[in-house]
Amino acid sequence: GHRMAALRRSKVAWAVAAVLLVLLISWERCGVRGCPSVSRLASYLPGGASVLLDRAGDVFADLGPVDHRVVEIESLPAHVPAAFVAVEDRRFYSHDGVDWRRVVGAAFANIRAGRTVQGSSTITMQLSRNVFADRIRASERTFRRKLLEVRVSRDIERRFTKDEILELYLNHIYFGGGAWGIEAAARHYFARAAEDLTLEQAALLAALPKAPSNYDPRRHEERARSRRNLVLTLMAEQGRITEAESETAQSGPIRVASSRSRRAEAPRATYFASVVRELLEDQLGEDLYGSPLRIHTTLDMRAQVAAEEELEAQIQRVENGSYGRFDGPRLADWSAGDRQTDYLQGAVVVLDNATGDVLALVGGRDARHSVFNRATQAHRQVGSAFKPFVYATALGRGYSTAQWLDDSPYRLVGDNGKPWEPNNYDGEFFGPVTLRDALVMSRNVPTIRLASQVGERNVARLARSAGINSDLRESPMIALGIAEVSPIELTAAYTAFSGAGRAVEPRFVTLVVNGKGDTLWRPEVRAHDVLDPGIAWLMTDLMRDAVDRGTGRSVRNAGYRGFASGKSGTTNDGADAWFVGYTPRVTAGIWVGFDKPREIAPRASGGSVAGYAWGRMLRRIEGWAGGSPWEQSSRVVQVALDPETGLALAEGCEPRNGDPQTEFFLRGTAPDATCPARAGDSRSLFGRIGSFIGGLFGGGDDRDDRTESNRRRDDQRTEQRHQQPEYRVRPPGPAEERSSRQAASERRSERHSERRSDDQWARDLLDGVEREIAVRRQRQRNAIEALQEITNRIEGHLDEDSRDAIEGLLDGALRSVEREARNRSRSEERRIEEWIEKRIRDTRRSGPLDAQSRARIENEVRRALRSWM
């Protein structure tokens, strides 16, 4: 029995020893993860933080608390720190981090009440929780957390003086309403600096840290008054102020600043600084806070200010109804007590094309409201801003910018077996369109077809190579930009185009040096080849067209006249508006939308909203960001084309009719050369169309289609030039008005004559349709008969099986032509004629059929005939 009792005592002793050993290790090492380094606090003292310098060498931020200004305790009136010591830790200057008398007293009070009614945390312990919130979680009511809190507090007391600890506390504590630190709180509640706080104001602020929302003077005035008066009473009892001073302050009303006056200007480049902090913590670890460092960044303050101000101005235009009725919450209505921002947000990224240096970064409208960095952390669908990767893939696989694509209804069967009929943004179909116009006008259906032809996997491979690391679904929908990508990711990927085929990775820091001038880190430029330089140049030319006459025209409407290429993007639900573009020097991306996706506004699109803001921003920095014109790649040739045949014009030759049209091709891919006679063509309109087509089975279609693309592009460019805002018309005077009335009478007479001429031209055009159909059928028959004649001549050289096979093929072809001729009855031909008549009526609504209008309709008829045949 004695032996068993001794054994039990021995086991208990060992168990107690083990527990004590664990407690000792936990105390010394703060658990498995180790103790937080309190030396980090030194960087939060005034003058102790590492500083961030922009490209010009000017300090714009430090790595202390980035969301408020740090103040020195000596700059504050004596009653400010006295108020906090009185209510939070009356024996602050006499304990070593833990007030053991308070711990015991709080324990007895809580036992008597049967619940927690008193706390025992000192100012030092509260500071440790605030600074090391990731390690010491206030929400954890555990012995381990309390032990860690005590351990860290003792370390802080050994490392810093009492005044330094109190200074750190005042600059870190949370006062509610998004205000961290005494300076932010003073401006938030009283619209004044902390150094100007009165006694009653200091007491009110000291009342808040216990429960900021519970004692918010704007929401709970009586609670705030009662707590403030308690602070004043304690200050008097502890001899920090006189009884008279306490009574006078308590008799005063609660006065706080209005919501308008308390809003201070947000600091610049806050989101940029937060990214730099994260990068340096990963690279340098605790060394970042060991001593003050000088961190040279890539930030250009001119670009940053322009990005912040133009993004905010454009979002306010949306909120004010410039793009249709706006039903979303507004920033002006946001309450400081809200946990998240539900108003319209945005992001901007500006990169240097050559180095990837991040010249500007905006992660949201106000970092004081939300620390979520939308430029780097938000992943949203990019819509049509993804299309350039589809077209670049096509150019790399042998397509040309003049090649024709099909913009007609398209039906697919999805992976789930359900049909999918994609549509264009405007709900219309153009029929045949060139590759150039399909991108410039952002046509969805031709792009989906093109992605299918070149392979969705190849498109995804190119996008990943350019730098898009987000998940890319290798399906036809990839062409519509369903991938969810961050603004910085997409903007960096566009440097594959702006960088002549070489993409660069974003860089935020160029150099980090310590106080002695020693280099601690020098990040290098990181770039890699993505595209053939010729293809990159062609994409630049295509997207330059998109800015000049396509979906990016708002860039020009915003007043930017410099060199620019880019692409807009809008999701189908109207929840995301994108524009990513570039000049010869910089690449910039803008996104606008709600954090929780919803429609922005009825007329808000990537071009109209993001593109306009992009143009306004680039207009402000054009002097250094615009650059000289892009140098044409040596891999690309400019070719003059015959507008009738689409063939290249030989040197010294001119078209038979019209002016030469130009297009760009990779070397070795330009069409064959021709030298048409300048005059003497007596054939009918549709006889000439036959030469355009150039072969039995449409061998010349692409060349003819390129001609139409050039004509339409030139027409649109001419129209755009006449619509530029700098062209203004002077109002007419009285004499001019009389002359104008006389001219109007003459024009009415002219219109009657023109209408008679229009009618005759239209009849000739309709007659030509019938003749051309008959001619083409006969040409097909003649061609087949010619092939039969050739077969008869060589039949002696063919064996019986080969001869039978060829004759069978020719007989089948002839039957197919005859069958199609029967199926394409007069009623079908009448449908084409009705379409022509409707097109003429539509054109007449905007004026008489001048030569340009007639030429445009003739071209459309030719295209319609080709697709019909």
PDB file of C-alpha atoms in Angstrom, residues 397-594:
ATOM      1  CA  ARG A 397      -1.281  30.905 -86.865  1.00  0.00           C
ATOM      2  CA  GLY A 398      -1.345  32.527 -90.298  1.00  0.00           C
ATOM      3  CA  TYR A 399      -4.432  34.754 -90.233  1.00  0.00           C
ATOM      4  CA  SER A 400      -4.164  38.292 -91.595  1.00  0.00           C
ATOM      5  CA  THR A 401      -5.787  41.497 -90.401  1.00  0.00           C
ATOM      6  CA  ALA A 402      -7.705  41.628 -93.709  1.00  0.00           C
ATOM      7  CA  GLN A 403      -9.111  38.121 -93.455  1.00  0.00           C
ATOM      8  CA  TRP A 404     -12.870  37.807 -93.332  1.00  0.00           C
ATOM      9  CA  LEU A 405     -14.770  36.336 -90.386  1.00  0.00           C
ATOM     10  CA  ASP A 406     -18.421  35.360 -90.104  1.00  0.00           C
ATOM     11  CA  ASP A 407     -20.650  37.567 -87.947  1.00  0.00           C
ATOM     12  CA  SER A 408     -23.924  35.658 -88.244  1.00  0.00           C
ATOM     13  CA  PRO A 409     -26.056  33.714 -85.746  1.00  0.00           C
ATOM     14  CA  TYR A 410     -24.100  30.893 -84.147  1.00  0.00           C
ATOM     15  CA  ARG A 411     -25.336  27.917 -82.143  1.00  0.00           C
ATOM     16  CA  LEU A 412     -23.198  25.692 -79.949  1.00  0.00           C
ATOM     17  CA  VAL A 413     -23.880  22.805 -77.625  1.00  0.00           C
ATOM     18  CA  GLY A 414     -22.321  23.279 -74.207  1.00  0.00           C
ATOM     19  CA  ASP A 415     -20.613  20.707 -72.004  1.00  0.00           C
ATOM     20  CA  ASN A 416     -23.943  20.178 -70.246  1.00  0.00           C
ATOM     21  CA  GLY A 417     -25.649  19.322 -73.519  1.00  0.00           C
ATOM     22  CA  LYS A 418     -27.653  22.554 -73.577  1.00  0.00           C
ATOM     23  CA  PRO A 419     -27.559  24.809 -76.644  1.00  0.00           C
ATOM     24  CA  TRP A 420     -25.759  28.128 -76.423  1.00  0.00           C
ATOM     25  CA  GLU A 421     -26.422  30.936 -78.879  1.00  0.00           C
ATOM     26  CA  PRO A 422     -23.944  33.768 -78.200  1.00  0.00           C
ATOM     27  CA  ASN A 423     -24.899  37.263 -79.224  1.00  0.00           C
ATOM     28  CA  ASN A 424     -23.134  40.527 -79.910  1.00  0.00           C
ATOM     29  CA  TYR A 425     -23.263  43.376 -77.405  1.00  0.00           C
ATOM     30  CA  ASP A 426     -25.665  45.361 -79.636  1.00  0.00           C
ATOM     31  CA  GLY A 427     -27.797  42.302 -80.459  1.00  0.00           C
ATOM     32  CA  GLU A 428     -27.130  42.678 -84.205  1.00  0.00           C
ATOM     33  CA  PHE A 429     -25.138  40.765 -86.821  1.00  0.00           C
ATOM     34  CA  PHE A 430     -23.027  42.356 -89.552  1.00  0.00           C
ATOM     35  CA  GLY A 431     -22.489  39.310 -91.770  1.00  0.00           C
ATOM     36  CA  PRO A 432     -18.938  39.045 -93.147  1.00  0.00           C
ATOM     37  CA  VAL A 433     -16.492  41.321 -91.290  1.00  0.00           C
ATOM     38  CA  THR A 434     -12.737  41.573 -91.509  1.00  0.00           C
ATOM     39  CA  LEU A 435     -10.584  40.411 -88.651  1.00  0.00           C
ATOM     40  CA  ARG A 436      -9.622  44.040 -88.126  1.00  0.00           C
ATOM     41  CA  ASP A 437     -13.196  45.265 -87.833  1.00  0.00           C
ATOM     42  CA  ALA A 438     -14.224  42.318 -85.670  1.00  0.00           C
ATOM     43  CA  LEU A 439     -11.711  43.407 -83.032  1.00  0.00           C
ATOM     44  CA  VAL A 440     -12.132  47.158 -83.526  1.00  0.00           C
ATOM     45  CA  MET A 441     -15.916  46.909 -83.149  1.00  0.00           C
ATOM     46  CA  SER A 442     -15.607  44.162 -80.491  1.00  0.00           C
ATOM     47  CA  ARG A 443     -17.863  41.622 -82.212  1.00  0.00           C
ATOM     48  CA  ASN A 444     -18.488  38.633 -79.964  1.00  0.00           C
ATOM     49  CA  VAL A 445     -19.660  35.992 -82.428  1.00  0.00           C
ATOM     50  CA  PRO A 446     -16.788  36.281 -84.946  1.00  0.00           C
ATOM     51  CA  THR A 447     -14.352  36.179 -82.014  1.00  0.00           C
ATOM     52  CA  ILE A 448     -15.920  32.984 -80.660  1.00  0.00           C
ATOM     53  CA  ARG A 449     -15.704  31.390 -84.109  1.00  0.00           C
ATOM     54  CA  LEU A 450     -12.095  32.524 -84.442  1.00  0.00           C
ATOM     55  CA  ALA A 451     -11.136  31.107 -81.038  1.00  0.00           C
ATOM     56  CA  SER A 452     -12.660  27.793 -82.063  1.00  0.00           C
ATOM     57  CA  GLN A 453     -10.726  27.803 -85.349  1.00  0.00           C
ATOM     58  CA  VAL A 454      -7.343  28.563 -83.802  1.00  0.00           C
ATOM     59  CA  GLY A 455      -7.983  26.419 -80.715  1.00  0.00           C
ATOM     60  CA  GLU A 456      -9.116  27.606 -77.294  1.00  0.00           C
ATOM     61  CA  ARG A 457      -6.147  25.818 -75.746  1.00  0.00           C
ATOM     62  CA  ASN A 458      -3.753  27.866 -77.868  1.00  0.00           C
ATOM     63  CA  VAL A 459      -5.511  31.067 -76.805  1.00  0.00           C
ATOM     64  CA  ALA A 460      -5.197  30.119 -73.134  1.00  0.00           C
ATOM     65  CA  ARG A 461      -1.548  29.185 -73.633  1.00  0.00           C
ATOM     66  CA  LEU A 462      -0.757  32.630 -75.057  1.00  0.00           C
ATOM     67  CA  ALA A 463      -2.625  34.432 -72.254  1.00  0.00           C
ATOM     68  CA  ARG A 464      -0.747  32.428 -69.611  1.00  0.00           C
ATOM     69  CA  SER A 465       2.538  33.155 -71.325  1.00  0.00           C
ATOM     70  CA  ALA A 466       1.707  36.879 -71.199  1.00  0.00           C
ATOM     71  CA  GLY A 467       1.238  36.681 -67.441  1.00  0.00           C
ATOM     72  CA  ILE A 468      -2.394  35.769 -66.708  1.00  0.00           C
ATOM     73  CA  ASN A 469      -2.148  33.215 -63.923  1.00  0.00           C
ATOM     74  CA  SER A 470      -5.854  32.997 -63.120  1.00  0.00           C
ATOM     75  CA  ASP A 471      -7.846  29.953 -64.127  1.00  0.00           C
ATOM     76  CA  LEU A 472      -8.661  29.993 -67.871  1.00  0.00           C
ATOM     77  CA  ARG A 473     -11.485  27.777 -69.052  1.00  0.00           C
ATOM     78  CA  GLU A 474     -10.485  26.261 -72.392  1.00  0.00           C
ATOM     79  CA  SER A 475     -13.893  26.470 -74.045  1.00  0.00           C
ATOM     80  CA  PRO A 476     -15.497  28.740 -76.677  1.00  0.00           C
ATOM     81  CA  MET A 477     -16.539  31.061 -73.840  1.00  0.00           C
ATOM     82  CA  ILE A 478     -12.899  31.970 -73.274  1.00  0.00           C
ATOM     83  CA  ALA A 479     -13.294  34.435 -76.161  1.00  0.00           C
ATOM     84  CA  LEU A 480     -15.866  36.410 -74.145  1.00  0.00           C
ATOM     85  CA  GLY A 481     -13.500  37.021 -71.238  1.00  0.00           C
ATOM     86  CA  ILE A 482     -15.186  34.880 -68.593  1.00  0.00           C
ATOM     87  CA  ALA A 483     -11.824  34.509 -66.850  1.00  0.00           C
ATOM     88  CA  GLU A 484     -11.624  36.329 -63.513  1.00  0.00           C
ATOM     89  CA  VAL A 485      -8.438  38.385 -63.470  1.00  0.00           C
ATOM     90  CA  SER A 486      -7.034  41.133 -61.255  1.00  0.00           C
ATOM     91  CA  PRO A 487      -6.387  44.589 -62.769  1.00  0.00           C
ATOM     92  CA  ILE A 488      -2.631  44.359 -62.247  1.00  0.00           C
ATOM     93  CA  GLU A 489      -2.571  40.904 -63.824  1.00  0.00           C
ATOM     94  CA  LEU A 490      -4.409  41.969 -66.972  1.00  0.00           C
ATOM     95  CA  THR A 491      -2.490  45.227 -67.319  1.00  0.00           C
ATOM     96  CA  ALA A 492       0.836  43.417 -67.043  1.00  0.00           C
ATOM     97  CA  ALA A 493      -0.302  40.881 -69.663  1.00  0.00           C
ATOM     98  CA  TYR A 494      -0.917  43.738 -72.134  1.00  0.00           C
ATOM     99  CA  THR A 495       2.785  44.617 -71.956  1.00  0.00           C
ATOM    100  CA  ALA A 496       3.277  41.689 -74.333  1.00  0.00           C
ATOM    101  CA  PHE A 497       1.709  43.994 -76.945  1.00  0.00           C
ATOM    102  CA  SER A 498       3.130  47.320 -75.773  1.00  0.00           C
ATOM    103  CA  GLY A 499       6.588  45.807 -75.289  1.00  0.00           C
ATOM    104  CA  ALA A 500       6.966  44.567 -78.888  1.00  0.00           C
ATOM    105  CA  GLY A 501       6.240  40.996 -77.878  1.00  0.00           C
ATOM    106  CA  ARG A 502       8.168  41.059 -74.589  1.00  0.00           C
ATOM    107  CA  ALA A 503       6.086  41.050 -71.391  1.00  0.00           C
ATOM    108  CA  VAL A 504       7.389  42.487 -68.116  1.00  0.00           C
ATOM    109  CA  GLU A 505       6.394  41.669 -64.556  1.00  0.00           C
ATOM    110  CA  PRO A 506       5.254  44.470 -62.232  1.00  0.00           C
ATOM    111  CA  ARG A 507       8.022  45.936 -60.069  1.00  0.00           C
ATOM    112  CA  PHE A 508       7.368  48.181 -57.051  1.00  0.00           C
ATOM    113  CA  VAL A 509      10.831  48.626 -55.538  1.00  0.00           C
ATOM    114  CA  THR A 510      14.137  49.495 -57.209  1.00  0.00           C
ATOM    115  CA  LEU A 511      16.493  49.750 -54.207  1.00  0.00           C
ATOM    116  CA  VAL A 512      16.533  49.291 -50.426  1.00  0.00           C
ATOM    117  CA  VAL A 513      19.419  50.732 -48.376  1.00  0.00           C
ATOM    118  CA  ASN A 514      20.039  50.970 -44.649  1.00  0.00           C
ATOM    119  CA  GLY A 515      21.211  53.968 -42.643  1.00  0.00           C
ATOM    120  CA  LYS A 516      24.846  53.297 -43.610  1.00  0.00           C
ATOM    121  CA  GLY A 517      24.032  53.273 -47.313  1.00  0.00           C
ATOM    122  CA  ASP A 518      24.462  49.494 -47.672  1.00  0.00           C
ATOM    123  CA  THR A 519      22.278  47.877 -50.326  1.00  0.00           C
ATOM    124  CA  LEU A 520      19.905  45.309 -48.821  1.00  0.00           C
ATOM    125  CA  TRP A 521      17.824  44.544 -51.924  1.00  0.00           C
ATOM    126  CA  ARG A 522      17.891  45.579 -55.575  1.00  0.00           C
ATOM    127  CA  PRO A 523      15.091  43.867 -57.559  1.00  0.00           C
ATOM    128  CA  GLU A 524      15.898  43.318 -61.213  1.00  0.00           C
ATOM    129  CA  VAL A 525      13.619  43.859 -64.208  1.00  0.00           C
ATOM    130  CA  ARG A 526      11.934  40.568 -65.063  1.00  0.00           C
ATOM    131  CA  ALA A 527      10.802  40.121 -68.658  1.00  0.00           C
ATOM    132  CA  HIS A 528      10.166  37.261 -71.068  1.00  0.00           C
ATOM    133  CA  ASP A 529       9.335  36.823 -74.751  1.00  0.00           C
ATOM    134  CA  VAL A 530       5.698  36.116 -75.586  1.00  0.00           C
ATOM    135  CA  LEU A 531       4.975  37.193 -79.175  1.00  0.00           C
ATOM    136  CA  ASP A 532       6.715  37.664 -82.481  1.00  0.00           C
ATOM    137  CA  PRO A 533       7.512  41.413 -82.640  1.00  0.00           C
ATOM    138  CA  GLY A 534       5.643  41.651 -85.948  1.00  0.00           C
ATOM    139  CA  ILE A 535       2.478  40.198 -84.429  1.00  0.00           C
ATOM    140  CA  ALA A 536       2.784  42.542 -81.450  1.00  0.00           C
ATOM    141  CA  TRP A 537       3.032  45.491 -83.844  1.00  0.00           C
ATOM    142  CA  LEU A 538      -0.020  44.337 -85.805  1.00  0.00           C
ATOM    143  CA  MET A 539      -1.971  44.044 -82.554  1.00  0.00           C
ATOM    144  CA  THR A 540      -0.876  47.571 -81.641  1.00  0.00           C
ATOM    145  CA  ASP A 541      -2.167  48.800 -85.007  1.00  0.00           C
ATOM    146  CA  LEU A 542      -5.488  46.962 -84.544  1.00  0.00           C
ATOM    147  CA  MET A 543      -6.029  48.338 -81.051  1.00  0.00           C
ATOM    148  CA  ARG A 544      -4.970  51.810 -82.187  1.00  0.00           C
ATOM    149  CA  ASP A 545      -7.865  51.523 -84.636  1.00  0.00           C
ATOM    150  CA  ALA A 546     -10.132  50.500 -81.726  1.00  0.00           C
ATOM    151  CA  VAL A 547      -9.253  53.742 -79.948  1.00  0.00           C
ATOM    152  CA  ASP A 548      -9.619  55.931 -83.041  1.00  0.00           C
ATOM    153  CA  ARG A 549     -12.903  54.559 -84.394  1.00  0.00           C
ATOM    154  CA  GLY A 550     -14.019  51.553 -82.351  1.00  0.00           C
ATOM    155  CA  THR A 551     -15.229  50.793 -78.846  1.00  0.00           C
ATOM    156  CA  GLY A 552     -12.415  52.860 -77.338  1.00  0.00           C
ATOM    157  CA  ARG A 553     -13.454  56.164 -78.957  1.00  0.00           C
ATOM    158  CA  SER A 554     -14.209  57.666 -75.554  1.00  0.00           C
ATOM    159  CA  VAL A 555     -10.454  57.963 -75.032  1.00  0.00           C
ATOM    160  CA  ARG A 556     -10.489  60.588 -77.774  1.00  0.00           C
ATOM    161  CA  ASN A 557     -13.709  62.112 -76.477  1.00  0.00           C
ATOM    162  CA  ALA A 558     -11.924  62.628 -73.164  1.00  0.00           C
ATOM    163  CA  GLY A 559      -9.456  64.895 -74.933  1.00  0.00           C
ATOM    164  CA  TYR A 560      -6.440  62.615 -75.250  1.00  0.00           C
ATOM    165  CA  ARG A 561      -4.877  63.062 -78.703  1.00  0.00           C
ATOM    166  CA  GLY A 562      -1.609  61.206 -78.214  1.00  0.00           C
ATOM    167  CA  PHE A 563      -0.633  57.797 -79.531  1.00  0.00           C
ATOM    168  CA  ALA A 564      -2.772  55.113 -77.928  1.00  0.00           C
ATOM    169  CA  SER A 565      -3.865  51.517 -78.439  1.00  0.00           C
ATOM    170  CA  GLY A 566      -6.283  49.672 -76.208  1.00  0.00           C
ATOM    171  CA  LYS A 567      -9.357  47.540 -75.686  1.00  0.00           C
ATOM    172  CA  SER A 568     -12.480  47.960 -73.612  1.00  0.00           C
ATOM    173  CA  GLY A 569     -14.299  45.211 -71.750  1.00  0.00           C
ATOM    174  CA  THR A 570     -17.831  44.961 -70.380  1.00  0.00           C
ATOM    175  CA  THR A 571     -19.444  41.907 -68.804  1.00  0.00           C
ATOM    176  CA  ASN A 572     -22.904  40.859 -70.002  1.00  0.00           C
ATOM    177  CA  ASP A 573     -24.561  41.850 -66.733  1.00  0.00           C
ATOM    178  CA  GLY A 574     -22.975  45.299 -66.865  1.00  0.00           C
ATOM    179  CA  ALA A 575     -21.235  44.702 -63.539  1.00  0.00           C
ATOM    180  CA  ASP A 576     -17.656  45.229 -64.702  1.00  0.00           C
ATOM    181  CA  ALA A 577     -16.261  48.022 -66.873  1.00  0.00           C
ATOM    182  CA  TRP A 578     -12.665  47.716 -68.090  1.00  0.00           C
ATOM    183  CA  PHE A 579     -10.260  49.579 -70.309  1.00  0.00           C
ATOM    184  CA  VAL A 580      -6.656  48.506 -70.776  1.00  0.00           C
ATOM    185  CA  GLY A 581      -4.539  50.541 -73.144  1.00  0.00           C
ATOM    186  CA  TYR A 582      -1.041  51.716 -73.791  1.00  0.00           C
ATOM    187  CA  THR A 583       1.081  54.456 -75.283  1.00  0.00           C
ATOM    188  CA  PRO A 584       4.658  54.022 -76.547  1.00  0.00           C
ATOM    189  CA  ARG A 585       5.817  54.444 -72.925  1.00  0.00           C
ATOM    190  CA  VAL A 586       3.164  53.230 -70.462  1.00  0.00           C
ATOM    191  CA  THR A 587       0.472  50.591 -70.143  1.00  0.00           C
ATOM    192  CA  ALA A 588      -2.538  51.370 -67.953  1.00  0.00           C
ATOM    193  CA  GLY A 589      -5.649  49.490 -66.881  1.00  0.00           C
ATOM    194  CA  ILE A 590      -8.824  50.770 -65.221  1.00  0.00           C
ATOM    195  CA  TRP A 591     -11.648  48.748 -63.675  1.00  0.00           C
ATOM    196  CA  VAL A 592     -14.940  50.098 -62.287  1.00  0.00           C
ATOM    197  CA  GLY A 593     -17.594  48.083 -60.475  1.00  0.00           C
ATOM    198  CA  PHE A 594     -19.186  47.138 -57.145  1.00  0.00           C
TER     199      PHE A 594
END
